[in-house]
Structures are given as structure tokens and as C-alpha cells.
mmCIF file of C-alpha atoms and ligand atoms in Angstrom:
data_model
loop_
_atom_site.group_PDB
_atom_site.id
_atom_site.type_symbol
_atom_site.label_atom_id
_atom_site.label_comp_id
_atom_site.label_asym_id
_atom_site.label_seq_id
_atom_site.Cartn_x
_atom_site.Cartn_y
_atom_site.Cartn_z
ATOM 1 C CA MET U 13 -150.666 -117.144 -85.674
ATOM 2 C CA ASN U 14 -150.038 -119.500 -86.708
ATOM 3 C CA GLU U 15 -146.410 -121.387 -85.097
ATOM 4 C CA ALA U 16 -145.504 -122.065 -89.029
ATOM 5 C CA ILE U 17 -146.454 -118.461 -90.781
ATOM 6 C CA ALA U 18 -144.713 -116.593 -88.229
ATOM 7 C CA ARG U 19 -141.237 -117.965 -88.885
ATOM 8 C CA ALA U 20 -142.005 -117.743 -92.823
ATOM 9 C CA VAL U 21 -142.613 -113.834 -91.912
ATOM 10 C CA GLN U 22 -139.499 -114.066 -89.608
ATOM 11 C CA LEU U 23 -137.225 -116.028 -92.411
ATOM 12 C CA LEU U 24 -139.149 -113.209 -95.303
ATOM 13 C CA LEU U 25 -138.306 -109.873 -93.168
ATOM 14 C CA ALA U 26 -134.716 -111.060 -92.942
ATOM 15 C CA GLY U 27 -134.186 -111.350 -97.191
ATOM 16 C CA GLU U 28 -134.970 -114.666 -96.545
ATOM 17 C CA VAL U 29 -136.369 -117.734 -99.451
ATOM 18 C CA ILE U 30 -139.154 -119.699 -99.314
ATOM 19 C CA GLY U 31 -140.988 -122.631 -101.261
ATOM 20 C CA LEU U 32 -144.419 -121.312 -100.340
ATOM 21 C CA PRO U 33 -147.467 -123.253 -101.410
ATOM 22 C CA THR U 34 -150.115 -121.929 -103.952
ATOM 23 C CA GLU U 35 -153.387 -122.891 -105.901
ATOM 24 C CA THR U 36 -151.349 -123.857 -109.251
ATOM 25 C CA VAL U 37 -147.847 -124.908 -108.451
ATOM 26 C CA TYR U 38 -145.697 -124.448 -105.282
ATOM 27 C CA GLY U 39 -143.555 -120.705 -105.563
ATOM 28 C CA LEU U 40 -140.040 -119.686 -104.421
ATOM 29 C CA ALA U 41 -141.637 -116.752 -102.585
ATOM 30 C CA ALA U 42 -139.147 -113.768 -100.930
ATOM 31 C CA ASP U 43 -140.092 -110.262 -99.773
ATOM 32 C CA ALA U 44 -140.894 -107.895 -103.068
ATOM 33 C CA THR U 45 -139.369 -104.606 -101.672
ATOM 34 C CA GLN U 46 -136.160 -106.355 -101.328
ATOM 35 C CA PRO U 47 -133.699 -106.243 -104.381
ATOM 36 C CA LEU U 48 -131.040 -108.738 -102.873
ATOM 37 C CA ALA U 49 -133.369 -111.355 -101.455
ATOM 38 C CA ALA U 50 -135.584 -110.811 -105.253
ATOM 39 C CA ARG U 51 -131.728 -111.773 -106.487
ATOM 40 C CA ARG U 52 -131.726 -115.248 -104.368
ATOM 41 C CA VAL U 53 -134.146 -115.971 -105.532
ATOM 42 C CA PHE U 54 -132.499 -115.865 -109.292
ATOM 43 C CA ALA U 55 -130.163 -117.551 -107.459
ATOM 44 C CA ILE U 56 -131.326 -120.739 -106.156
ATOM 45 C CA LYS U 57 -133.079 -121.021 -109.204
ATOM 46 C CA GLY U 58 -130.930 -120.762 -111.728
ATOM 47 C CA ARG U 59 -132.740 -117.919 -113.711
ATOM 48 C CA PRO U 60 -131.545 -115.594 -115.597
ATOM 49 C CA VAL U 61 -131.735 -112.565 -114.328
ATOM 50 C CA GLY U 62 -133.579 -110.635 -117.307
ATOM 51 C CA HIS U 63 -137.031 -113.332 -116.566
ATOM 52 C CA PRO U 64 -139.203 -110.616 -114.205
ATOM 53 C CA LEU U 65 -140.872 -112.773 -110.686
ATOM 54 C CA ILE U 66 -144.602 -112.687 -110.268
ATOM 55 C CA VAL U 67 -145.654 -110.560 -107.555
ATOM 56 C CA HIS U 68 -148.167 -111.793 -105.768
ATOM 57 C CA LEU U 69 -150.622 -109.943 -103.121
ATOM 58 C CA ALA U 70 -152.953 -110.326 -100.259
ATOM 59 C CA GLU U 71 -155.824 -108.589 -101.646
ATOM 60 C CA SER U 72 -157.010 -106.053 -105.156
ATOM 61 C CA SER U 73 -157.081 -102.911 -102.948
ATOM 62 C CA TRP U 74 -152.841 -103.573 -102.906
ATOM 63 C CA LEU U 75 -152.898 -102.891 -106.279
ATOM 64 C CA HIS U 76 -152.558 -98.907 -106.431
ATOM 65 C CA ASP U 77 -149.488 -99.716 -104.066
ATOM 66 C CA TYR U 78 -147.445 -101.266 -107.192
ATOM 67 C CA CYS U 79 -148.874 -100.427 -110.343
ATOM 68 C CA ALA U 80 -149.567 -97.411 -111.764
ATOM 69 C CA GLY U 81 -151.717 -95.656 -114.761
ATOM 70 C CA ASP U 82 -155.184 -96.904 -115.321
ATOM 71 C CA LEU U 83 -156.363 -99.973 -113.361
ATOM 72 C CA SER U 84 -160.248 -99.784 -114.332
ATOM 73 C CA ARG U 85 -159.897 -102.704 -117.208
ATOM 74 C CA ALA U 86 -157.733 -105.010 -113.840
ATOM 75 C CA GLN U 87 -159.962 -104.000 -111.530
ATOM 76 C CA ARG U 88 -162.784 -106.122 -113.384
ATOM 77 C CA LEU U 89 -160.206 -109.742 -114.034
ATOM 78 C CA ALA U 90 -159.187 -108.690 -110.121
ATOM 79 C CA GLU U 91 -163.353 -108.923 -109.137
ATOM 80 C CA ALA U 92 -163.984 -111.302 -111.019
ATOM 81 C CA PHE U 93 -161.080 -114.015 -111.277
ATOM 82 C CA TRP U 94 -159.252 -112.886 -107.870
ATOM 83 C CA PRO U 95 -158.394 -114.787 -105.575
ATOM 84 C CA GLY U 96 -157.171 -117.068 -107.761
ATOM 85 C CA PRO U 97 -154.895 -118.885 -111.365
ATOM 86 C CA LEU U 98 -154.909 -115.325 -112.961
ATOM 87 C CA THR U 99 -152.136 -113.385 -113.362
ATOM 88 C CA LEU U 100 -151.983 -109.769 -114.930
ATOM 89 C CA ILE U 101 -149.347 -107.858 -116.352
ATOM 90 C CA LEU U 102 -149.297 -103.756 -115.423
ATOM 91 C CA PRO U 103 -147.361 -100.959 -115.634
ATOM 92 C CA LYS U 104 -145.034 -100.835 -112.322
ATOM 93 C CA ASN U 105 -144.849 -98.718 -109.459
ATOM 94 C CA ALA U 106 -140.971 -98.073 -109.776
ATOM 95 C CA ALA U 107 -141.124 -96.483 -106.217
ATOM 96 C CA ASN U 108 -142.112 -99.625 -104.836
ATOM 97 C CA VAL U 109 -141.401 -102.771 -106.888
ATOM 98 C CA PRO U 110 -137.561 -103.119 -107.570
ATOM 99 C CA ASP U 111 -135.884 -103.426 -110.489
ATOM 100 C CA GLU U 112 -134.567 -107.050 -109.971
ATOM 101 C CA VAL U 113 -138.014 -108.433 -110.040
ATOM 102 C CA THR U 114 -139.071 -107.156 -112.826
ATOM 103 C CA GLY U 115 -135.927 -108.343 -114.858
ATOM 104 C CA GLY U 116 -135.693 -103.687 -115.289
ATOM 105 C CA LEU U 117 -138.877 -103.947 -117.243
ATOM 106 C CA ASN U 118 -140.956 -100.554 -116.271
ATOM 107 C CA THR U 119 -144.380 -103.627 -115.779
ATOM 108 C CA VAL U 120 -145.147 -105.942 -113.222
ATOM 109 C CA ALA U 121 -147.031 -109.107 -112.780
ATOM 110 C CA VAL U 122 -149.240 -109.256 -110.466
ATOM 111 C CA ARG U 123 -151.792 -111.735 -108.329
ATOM 112 C CA VAL U 124 -153.354 -112.826 -105.739
ATOM 113 C CA PRO U 125 -153.187 -116.317 -104.878
ATOM 114 C CA ALA U 126 -155.647 -119.054 -104.079
ATOM 115 C CA HIS U 127 -154.448 -119.993 -101.491
ATOM 116 C CA PRO U 128 -154.857 -119.512 -97.554
ATOM 117 C CA VAL U 129 -151.224 -120.293 -96.589
ATOM 118 C CA ALA U 130 -149.752 -117.989 -98.748
ATOM 119 C CA LEU U 131 -151.846 -115.247 -98.296
ATOM 120 C CA ASP U 132 -151.763 -115.983 -94.490
ATOM 121 C CA VAL U 133 -147.735 -115.535 -94.845
ATOM 122 C CA ILE U 134 -148.801 -111.810 -97.480
ATOM 123 C CA ARG U 135 -151.214 -110.629 -94.929
ATOM 124 C CA ALA U 136 -148.903 -111.133 -92.129
ATOM 125 C CA LEU U 137 -146.039 -110.180 -93.371
ATOM 126 C CA GLY U 138 -147.688 -106.769 -94.929
ATOM 127 C CA ARG U 139 -146.122 -106.937 -98.075
ATOM 128 C CA PRO U 140 -146.403 -108.447 -101.567
ATOM 129 C CA VAL U 141 -144.249 -111.704 -101.672
ATOM 130 C CA ALA U 142 -141.861 -112.420 -105.429
ATOM 131 C CA ALA U 143 -142.351 -115.640 -106.041
ATOM 132 C CA PRO U 144 -141.132 -117.614 -109.554
ATOM 133 C CA SER U 145 -142.012 -121.542 -109.438
ATOM 134 C CA ALA U 146 -140.066 -123.371 -106.511
ATOM 135 C CA ASN U 147 -137.914 -125.560 -109.368
ATOM 136 C CA ARG U 148 -134.901 -125.719 -111.108
ATOM 137 C CA PHE U 149 -134.822 -122.996 -114.341
ATOM 138 C CA GLY U 150 -136.441 -125.413 -116.615
ATOM 139 C CA ALA U 151 -137.433 -127.793 -114.822
ATOM 140 C CA VAL U 152 -140.989 -129.361 -114.329
ATOM 141 C CA SER U 153 -142.670 -127.444 -111.482
ATOM 142 C CA PRO U 154 -143.203 -128.977 -108.500
ATOM 143 C CA THR U 155 -147.004 -129.020 -106.174
ATOM 144 C CA THR U 156 -145.914 -130.889 -103.689
ATOM 145 C CA ARG U 157 -143.903 -129.999 -101.064
ATOM 146 C CA ASP U 158 -141.770 -132.837 -100.934
ATOM 147 C CA HIS U 159 -140.953 -131.940 -105.115
ATOM 148 C CA VAL U 160 -139.344 -129.007 -104.137
ATOM 149 C CA LEU U 161 -137.773 -130.242 -100.873
ATOM 150 C CA LEU U 162 -136.297 -133.025 -103.431
ATOM 151 C CA ASP U 163 -135.147 -130.170 -105.726
ATOM 152 C CA LEU U 164 -134.653 -127.684 -103.920
ATOM 153 C CA GLY U 165 -134.973 -128.600 -100.230
ATOM 154 C CA ASP U 166 -130.953 -127.717 -98.911
ATOM 155 C CA GLN U 167 -130.915 -124.225 -100.607
ATOM 156 C CA VAL U 168 -134.332 -123.218 -98.094
ATOM 157 C CA PRO U 169 -134.325 -122.804 -94.547
ATOM 158 C CA LEU U 170 -137.983 -123.854 -94.734
ATOM 159 C CA VAL U 171 -140.800 -125.237 -97.599
ATOM 160 C CA LEU U 172 -143.791 -124.863 -96.118
ATOM 161 C CA ASP U 173 -146.589 -127.458 -96.331
ATOM 162 C CA GLY U 174 -150.097 -126.921 -98.066
ATOM 163 C CA GLY U 175 -150.872 -129.987 -99.607
ATOM 164 C CA PRO U 176 -151.223 -131.287 -103.162
ATOM 165 C CA CYS U 177 -151.902 -128.340 -105.560
ATOM 166 C CA GLN U 178 -155.173 -127.366 -106.340
ATOM 167 C CA ILE U 179 -154.660 -126.731 -109.692
ATOM 168 C CA GLY U 180 -151.220 -127.935 -111.101
ATOM 169 C CA ILE U 181 -150.152 -125.984 -113.913
ATOM 170 C CA GLU U 182 -149.380 -122.520 -113.554
ATOM 171 C CA SER U 183 -151.485 -119.321 -113.350
ATOM 172 C CA THR U 184 -153.218 -117.623 -116.654
ATOM 173 C CA ILE U 185 -150.699 -114.387 -117.926
ATOM 174 C CA VAL U 186 -153.366 -112.058 -119.420
ATOM 175 C CA ASP U 187 -150.851 -108.854 -120.369
ATOM 176 C CA LEU U 188 -153.145 -104.939 -119.453
ATOM 177 C CA SER U 189 -150.401 -103.560 -119.739
ATOM 178 C CA ARG U 190 -150.947 -101.868 -123.296
ATOM 179 C CA ASP U 191 -153.858 -100.876 -125.580
ATOM 180 C CA GLN U 192 -155.464 -104.102 -126.032
ATOM 181 C CA ALA U 193 -155.285 -107.633 -124.401
ATOM 182 C CA PHE U 194 -153.289 -110.342 -124.632
ATOM 183 C CA LEU U 195 -152.847 -113.860 -123.856
ATOM 184 C CA LEU U 196 -149.232 -114.055 -122.223
ATOM 185 C CA ARG U 197 -149.837 -117.410 -121.074
ATOM 186 C CA PRO U 198 -152.771 -120.391 -121.233
ATOM 187 C CA GLY U 199 -153.939 -121.272 -117.966
ATOM 188 C CA ALA U 200 -156.917 -121.907 -115.545
ATOM 189 C CA ILE U 201 -158.430 -119.153 -116.283
ATOM 190 C CA SER U 202 -159.485 -119.512 -120.653
ATOM 191 C CA ALA U 203 -158.966 -116.390 -122.647
ATOM 192 C CA ALA U 204 -163.200 -116.840 -123.548
ATOM 193 C CA GLN U 205 -163.866 -115.817 -119.611
ATOM 194 C CA LEU U 206 -161.111 -112.925 -119.308
ATOM 195 C CA GLY U 207 -162.885 -111.107 -123.191
ATOM 196 C CA ALA U 208 -166.837 -111.766 -120.980
ATOM 197 C CA VAL U 209 -165.569 -109.196 -117.787
ATOM 198 C CA LEU U 210 -163.033 -107.520 -120.047
ATOM 199 C CA GLY U 211 -166.186 -106.759 -122.633
ATOM 200 C CA GLU U 212 -163.283 -107.213 -125.606
ATOM 201 C CA PRO U 213 -161.216 -109.816 -126.987
ATOM 202 C CA VAL U 214 -158.133 -111.362 -124.633
ATOM 203 C CA LEU U 215 -155.705 -111.496 -128.246
ATOM 204 C CA ASP U 216 -153.116 -114.284 -128.651
ATOM 205 C CA ASN U 217 -148.769 -112.699 -127.737
ATOM 206 C CA ASP U 218 -148.620 -111.384 -131.045
ATOM 207 C CA GLY U 219 -144.756 -110.972 -129.413
ATOM 208 C CA GLU U 220 -144.623 -107.102 -129.857
ATOM 209 C CA GLY U 221 -145.177 -106.796 -126.605
ATOM 210 C CA PRO U 222 -143.304 -107.336 -123.218
ATOM 211 C CA GLN U 223 -142.885 -110.953 -123.484
ATOM 212 C CA ALA U 224 -142.702 -113.750 -120.645
ATOM 213 C CA PRO U 225 -139.496 -115.193 -120.911
ATOM 214 C CA GLY U 226 -139.638 -118.398 -120.550
ATOM 215 C CA THR U 227 -142.551 -119.130 -121.882
ATOM 216 C CA LEU U 228 -141.511 -119.342 -125.164
ATOM 217 C CA GLU U 229 -138.980 -121.935 -125.786
ATOM 218 C CA SER U 230 -138.284 -124.631 -123.960
ATOM 219 C CA HIS U 231 -140.071 -125.481 -120.665
ATOM 220 C CA TYR U 232 -141.368 -127.171 -117.639
ATOM 221 C CA ALA U 233 -139.154 -130.068 -118.572
ATOM 222 C CA PRO U 234 -137.697 -133.209 -116.724
ATOM 223 C CA ASP U 235 -135.354 -135.364 -118.005
ATOM 224 C CA ALA U 236 -136.670 -137.778 -120.429
ATOM 225 C CA ARG U 237 -137.854 -136.456 -124.170
ATOM 226 C CA VAL U 238 -140.548 -135.912 -124.228
ATOM 227 C CA VAL U 239 -142.967 -136.725 -127.975
ATOM 228 C CA LEU U 240 -146.487 -136.083 -128.238
ATOM 229 C CA VAL U 241 -148.433 -138.956 -130.389
ATOM 230 C CA SER U 242 -152.284 -138.786 -131.496
ATOM 231 C CA ALA U 243 -154.335 -140.674 -128.958
ATOM 232 C CA GLN U 244 -154.491 -143.406 -131.842
ATOM 233 C CA GLU U 245 -151.146 -143.830 -132.521
ATOM 234 C CA LEU U 246 -150.301 -143.817 -129.026
ATOM 235 C CA TRP U 247 -149.419 -147.512 -128.159
ATOM 236 C CA ASN U 248 -148.443 -148.530 -131.979
ATOM 237 C CA THR U 249 -145.732 -145.888 -131.143
ATOM 238 C CA VAL U 250 -145.389 -147.180 -127.996
ATOM 239 C CA ARG U 251 -144.085 -150.659 -129.280
ATOM 240 C CA SER U 252 -142.234 -149.206 -131.964
ATOM 241 C CA THR U 253 -139.863 -147.144 -129.517
ATOM 242 C CA MET U 254 -139.428 -150.152 -126.905
ATOM 243 C CA ASP U 255 -136.942 -152.205 -128.900
ATOM 244 C CA SER U 256 -134.670 -148.627 -127.857
ATOM 245 C CA CYS U 257 -135.027 -147.756 -124.482
ATOM 246 C CA PHE U 258 -137.394 -148.109 -121.667
ATOM 247 C CA VAL U 259 -140.213 -146.061 -122.282
ATOM 248 C CA GLY U 260 -142.836 -144.394 -120.238
ATOM 249 C CA VAL U 261 -146.383 -143.337 -121.157
ATOM 250 C CA LEU U 262 -148.418 -140.531 -119.696
ATOM 251 C CA ALA U 263 -151.699 -142.100 -119.729
ATOM 252 C CA LEU U 264 -153.637 -138.399 -119.828
ATOM 253 C CA SER U 265 -157.299 -140.043 -120.221
ATOM 254 C CA GLY U 266 -156.925 -143.505 -118.398
ATOM 255 C CA ASP U 267 -155.773 -144.463 -121.741
ATOM 256 C CA VAL U 268 -154.996 -148.458 -119.854
ATOM 257 C CA PRO U 269 -152.233 -150.283 -122.454
ATOM 258 C CA PRO U 270 -152.906 -153.642 -123.943
ATOM 259 C CA ALA U 271 -152.742 -157.103 -122.765
ATOM 260 C CA GLU U 272 -149.531 -157.925 -124.447
ATOM 261 C CA PHE U 273 -147.816 -154.977 -122.459
ATOM 262 C CA GLY U 274 -147.874 -157.187 -119.216
ATOM 263 C CA LEU U 275 -149.286 -154.407 -116.933
ATOM 264 C CA THR U 276 -151.632 -154.781 -115.335
ATOM 265 C CA VAL U 277 -154.971 -152.911 -115.066
ATOM 266 C CA ASP U 278 -156.147 -153.254 -112.108
ATOM 267 C CA GLY U 279 -153.550 -151.192 -111.393
ATOM 268 C CA LEU U 280 -154.220 -148.303 -114.025
ATOM 269 C CA ALA U 281 -157.701 -148.157 -112.757
ATOM 270 C CA ALA U 282 -157.057 -145.715 -110.086
ATOM 271 C CA ARG U 283 -154.162 -143.213 -110.734
ATOM 272 C CA GLY U 284 -149.987 -143.244 -110.351
ATOM 273 C CA LEU U 285 -147.394 -145.659 -111.828
ATOM 274 C CA VAL U 286 -147.288 -148.890 -113.104
ATOM 275 C CA GLN U 287 -144.399 -150.365 -114.342
ATOM 276 C CA ASN U 288 -142.503 -153.797 -115.332
ATOM 277 C CA GLU U 289 -139.043 -153.973 -117.172
ATOM 278 C CA ARG U 290 -139.758 -152.227 -120.362
ATOM 279 C CA LEU U 291 -142.286 -150.305 -119.409
ATOM 280 C CA ALA U 292 -143.331 -147.185 -117.469
ATOM 281 C CA VAL U 293 -147.316 -145.979 -117.633
ATOM 282 C CA TYR U 294 -148.367 -143.259 -115.775
ATOM 283 C CA GLY U 295 -152.337 -142.926 -114.977
ATOM 284 C CA ILE U 296 -154.253 -140.464 -114.700
ATOM 285 C CA SER U 297 -158.134 -140.454 -115.697
ATOM 286 C CA GLY U 298 -161.085 -137.960 -114.794
ATOM 287 C CA GLY U 299 -160.964 -135.849 -117.667
ATOM 288 C CA VAL U 300 -158.856 -131.912 -117.772
ATOM 289 C CA GLU U 301 -158.640 -130.625 -114.372
ATOM 290 C CA SER U 302 -157.432 -133.421 -113.192
ATOM 291 C CA ALA U 303 -154.973 -134.084 -116.588
ATOM 292 C CA ALA U 304 -153.327 -130.206 -115.323
ATOM 293 C CA HIS U 305 -153.698 -131.798 -111.197
ATOM 294 C CA ASP U 306 -150.888 -134.202 -112.230
ATOM 295 C CA LEU U 307 -149.637 -133.789 -115.639
ATOM 296 C CA TYR U 308 -146.020 -132.646 -113.063
ATOM 297 C CA ALA U 309 -146.417 -135.226 -110.387
ATOM 298 C CA GLY U 310 -146.005 -138.040 -113.304
ATOM 299 C CA LEU U 311 -143.375 -136.541 -115.601
ATOM 300 C CA ARG U 312 -141.589 -136.162 -112.467
ATOM 301 C CA ALA U 313 -142.406 -139.560 -111.616
ATOM 302 C CA LEU U 314 -141.517 -140.871 -114.592
ATOM 303 C CA ASP U 315 -138.001 -139.425 -115.293
ATOM 304 C CA GLU U 316 -137.993 -140.973 -111.015
ATOM 305 C CA ALA U 317 -137.928 -144.371 -112.741
ATOM 306 C CA GLY U 318 -136.149 -144.034 -115.742
ATOM 307 C CA CYS U 319 -137.755 -143.328 -118.548
ATOM 308 C CA SER U 320 -135.429 -142.444 -121.500
ATOM 309 C CA VAL U 321 -138.618 -141.501 -123.266
ATOM 310 C CA ILE U 322 -141.914 -140.121 -122.437
ATOM 311 C CA LEU U 323 -145.111 -140.078 -124.337
ATOM 312 C CA SER U 324 -147.658 -138.505 -123.717
ATOM 313 C CA PRO U 325 -151.461 -138.631 -126.320
ATOM 314 C CA LEU U 326 -152.561 -135.264 -126.975
ATOM 315 C CA PRO U 327 -154.260 -134.092 -124.548
ATOM 316 C CA GLU U 328 -158.422 -132.529 -124.919
ATOM 317 C CA LEU U 329 -159.065 -129.631 -126.341
ATOM 318 C CA GLN U 330 -160.975 -127.736 -124.064
ATOM 319 C CA GLY U 331 -160.881 -124.952 -120.727
ATOM 320 C CA ILE U 332 -157.351 -126.414 -119.142
ATOM 321 C CA GLY U 333 -156.687 -128.771 -121.399
ATOM 322 C CA LEU U 334 -155.340 -125.934 -123.841
ATOM 323 C CA ALA U 335 -152.948 -125.111 -121.069
ATOM 324 C CA VAL U 336 -151.862 -128.470 -120.111
ATOM 325 C CA LEU U 337 -150.618 -128.636 -124.317
ATOM 326 C CA ASP U 338 -148.967 -125.841 -123.717
ATOM 327 C CA ARG U 339 -146.772 -127.575 -121.356
ATOM 328 C CA LEU U 340 -146.769 -130.513 -122.500
ATOM 329 C CA GLU U 341 -145.592 -128.432 -126.244
ATOM 330 C CA ARG U 342 -142.842 -126.958 -124.248
ATOM 331 C CA ALA U 343 -141.913 -130.396 -122.189
ATOM 332 C CA ALA U 344 -141.140 -131.890 -125.761
ATOM 333 C CA ALA U 345 -139.497 -128.869 -127.816
ATOM 334 C CA PRO U 346 -135.942 -129.429 -128.660
ATOM 335 C CA ARG U 347 -133.875 -128.860 -125.081
ATOM 336 C CA GLY U 348 -131.021 -126.015 -125.644
ATOM 337 C CA HIS U 349 -132.954 -123.295 -125.795
ATOM 338 C CA GLN U 350 -134.604 -121.768 -122.714
ATOM 339 C CA LYS U 351 -134.439 -118.460 -123.053
HETATM 340 O O1 TXA S 409 -148.853 -120.072 -110.989
HETATM 341 C C1 TXA S 409 -148.405 -120.188 -111.257
HETATM 342 O O2 TXA S 409 -147.780 -118.202 -111.362
HETATM 343 C C2 TXA S 409 -147.219 -119.225 -110.007
HETATM 344 C C3 TXA S 409 -146.907 -119.386 -108.813
HETATM 345 C C4 TXA S 409 -145.815 -119.535 -108.388
HETATM 346 O O3 TXA S 409 -147.659 -118.396 -108.166
HETATM 347 N N1 TXA S 409 -145.762 -118.274 -110.154
HETATM 348 C C5 TXA S 409 -145.489 -119.345 -112.124
HETATM 349 O O4 TXA S 409 -144.198 -117.898 -112.204
HETATM 350 O O5 TXA S 409 -144.672 -119.554 -112.879
HETATM 351 P P1 TXA S 409 -142.690 -118.421 -113.247
HETATM 352 O O6 TXA S 409 -142.125 -117.445 -113.098
HETATM 353 O O7 TXA S 409 -142.956 -119.781 -113.019
HETATM 354 O O8 TXA S 409 -143.483 -117.493 -114.004
HETATM 355 C C6 TXA S 409 -143.555 -116.541 -114.438
HETATM 356 C C7 TXA S 409 -143.786 -115.538 -115.614
HETATM 357 C C8 TXA S 409 -142.657 -115.898 -116.487
HETATM 358 O O9 TXA S 409 -142.747 -116.128 -117.087
HETATM 359 C C9 TXA S 409 -142.233 -114.550 -116.618
HETATM 360 O O10 TXA S 409 -140.989 -113.955 -118.060
HETATM 361 C C10 TXA S 409 -143.659 -114.243 -116.412
HETATM 362 O O11 TXA S 409 -144.377 -114.456 -115.355
HETATM 363 N N2 TXA S 409 -143.398 -112.402 -115.983
HETATM 364 C C11 TXA S 409 -143.119 -112.317 -115.291
HETATM 365 N N3 TXA S 409 -143.116 -110.707 -114.751
HETATM 366 C C12 TXA S 409 -143.700 -110.076 -116.800
HETATM 367 C C13 TXA S 409 -143.458 -109.093 -117.245
HETATM 368 N N4 TXA S 409 -143.619 -107.827 -116.418
HETATM 369 N N5 TXA S 409 -143.997 -109.321 -118.288
HETATM 370 C C14 TXA S 409 -144.373 -109.833 -119.144
HETATM 371 N N6 TXA S 409 -144.187 -111.639 -118.615
HETATM 372 C C15 TXA S 409 -144.091 -111.542 -117.148
HETATM 373 MG MG1 MG S 410 -141.774 -120.918 -114.198
#
């Protein structure tokens, strides 16, 4: 076994919490069977204890150990999408999942992550890890090891490196604990894709079943205020906002600033940050997958540049673009509404 994985397992067995890469975002992982370790995750994140954690399994055959009830729909989705960015809400097997992990709910969130480092750790541990995204509660999720080190590096003994996350936004969450399937959080896998495999529609969240606390209001928020504008209005809005503050632009689809703003367009043809004393632009080019991949890195970079407002055009509303819009809307939601 690789040395880093061995150390991770040793720490997890001892009830410690570590940073762990997944294909969606980095997680803050604890042994899911240890109540005290789970409590530690909440303390480190500053997360209210009622917000349940996702339990990450090594493979779908583990479903039977941690979940209860009829698992046939879950098995079908697992076969189609695991390992991958899909979380299932199922009745929990209370004998093996502590209340600390599920925030006292009688359901549990489970997924098999598609990242070799995460899978190696879970397999070697021989039990699942409970892991929320490795950011402070309500803040922007981390998609690189450096993001985790910056936010929480002084609070965890180890952050494993798995490179930048391939997808960049959190998993799709579907609730299978009720008669009908409900989408609780959009992600890389769409409701239509899930519905096609299930042979039944996956409905929009009706707010009646168990909710995914933290998915409803302000979330994924940088320090700067986030404002969404239509692509056509973007540069006009920049012009009128620049008089009063240092503006950041998340140029989601390679939007290039007009020459009047004095930013070298050459620098923007690639990705990343260009700025002068009045304006900072984080360039993302290449469609909705790239928008998802670079969204959090962009929000973080604009925050670090010192912008007090971040303007973002609406993403293309297809595929993972719908999940990008969901995250942007939460980043833009009034603060102080975190659940
Ligand atoms: O991609 C992901 O899902 C990442 C990586 C690390 O796997 N994890 C992640 O965890 O996004 P977190 O804790 O940031 O978000 C988990 C969401 C929360 O909104 C939580 O309320 C919801 O899942 N959740 C967990 N258990 C639930 C349950 N039993 N019923 C309803 N929602 C649940
Ligand atoms: Mg999170």
C-alpha cells in the first residue's frame, strides 16, 4: 500500500479527520462508523450538527450493510452511475450508521466516488468514510489540495493530493427513500439521465420529504457579493458597477472584455485571472463542463484579488450548466440565510 494511503487509514482508524480528493470536490473525511470522528467533522467545518454527511462506499455491494428497505432502484442507479457523482438518499441501517453522521435522520446519503485515491482509502479502511465538502460551512467548496490547505490546513493532520477535481461541483443528490424519486441537488448527472434508468420520472424537490439542509439558501458563497446578469448585459453592468467598487467578472464562456477596460485580451484567451487596478476577470473557456470545473477556483481567485462584487453571466442552461446555475444562485443568495 502506498505510504500516504497507509497514513490516511491509520489516522482514520484513530478517529482523526483528513482531507480527501474525490472527482467532484475535496472532502473532509472521517471513519463513518465512529460517532466521535463524525462529530469532529462538524466542529472543524463549523457546520450545524443537524446537517447530515454523505457516506462514501467502496462499491455498491456495501449498500446492504449501511442501507435498509428495498434497494432495487438504488442498485439500478448504482450499476449505471457508480463509481460517480451521484448520491442516493435511502432508509438507513441504524445498526451500522451512527446518528451523528445522519443528523438524527432515519435516512442516509450514500455514494461511491470515482477517484482512485478516495477508493484506495475506503477499500484499505474496510469501511465507509463520511465526508462533506472540505470548506468552512457556507463557503466555496475546494477543488484542489491547496484550497483545502488554505481553508482548513491548520485543523487536519493530512490532506491527500489527487490533483484538481475532474468535475468541480458536488454530486447530484436523488432521494429514493419515498415512493417517488426526487432531485434534491442538481449535479453532473441530470434528472433525465436518472429517470431514463429508473423508468420513472425524477421529480423536482417538493419540499415535503427529508430535505438536504444547506442546499436551499445561501451557500457556496465567496466573501464578495455575487450578482448574476444576462450575458448581453454583462459589460454594461461592469461599466456601471466599476465606479463604486473593485469588480470581478467570472467570464464563464470565454467572454472577452471590450478594449475600453484596458485588459489584455491575449491573456484571457487562456484561462485564469487577469486584472488591472479597476477590474479583475477570471477567464473560463470551453463550454459548461469547463464552467463547472473552474467555477469554484474562479470564485476563490476573484475573492483573493480583493473584489467586492463578482459579476457572472448566466451559464448555458444545458447539461451540467443547470447545476452551475444552481451553485451561482446560491452564491448570490442573500447572506445570513444559511440553514
Ligand atoms: O460531491 C459530493 O457530494 C461531495 C464529495 C465530498 O463527495 N460532498 C458533499 O457533501 O457535497 P456536503 O456535506 O457538502 O453536502 C451533502 C449534502 C448536504 O446538503 C446534506 O444536507 C445532504 O447532502 N444530505 C446528507 N444526508 C442526507 C439525508 N439523509 N437526507 C437528505 N439530505 C442529505
Ligand atoms: Mg458542501
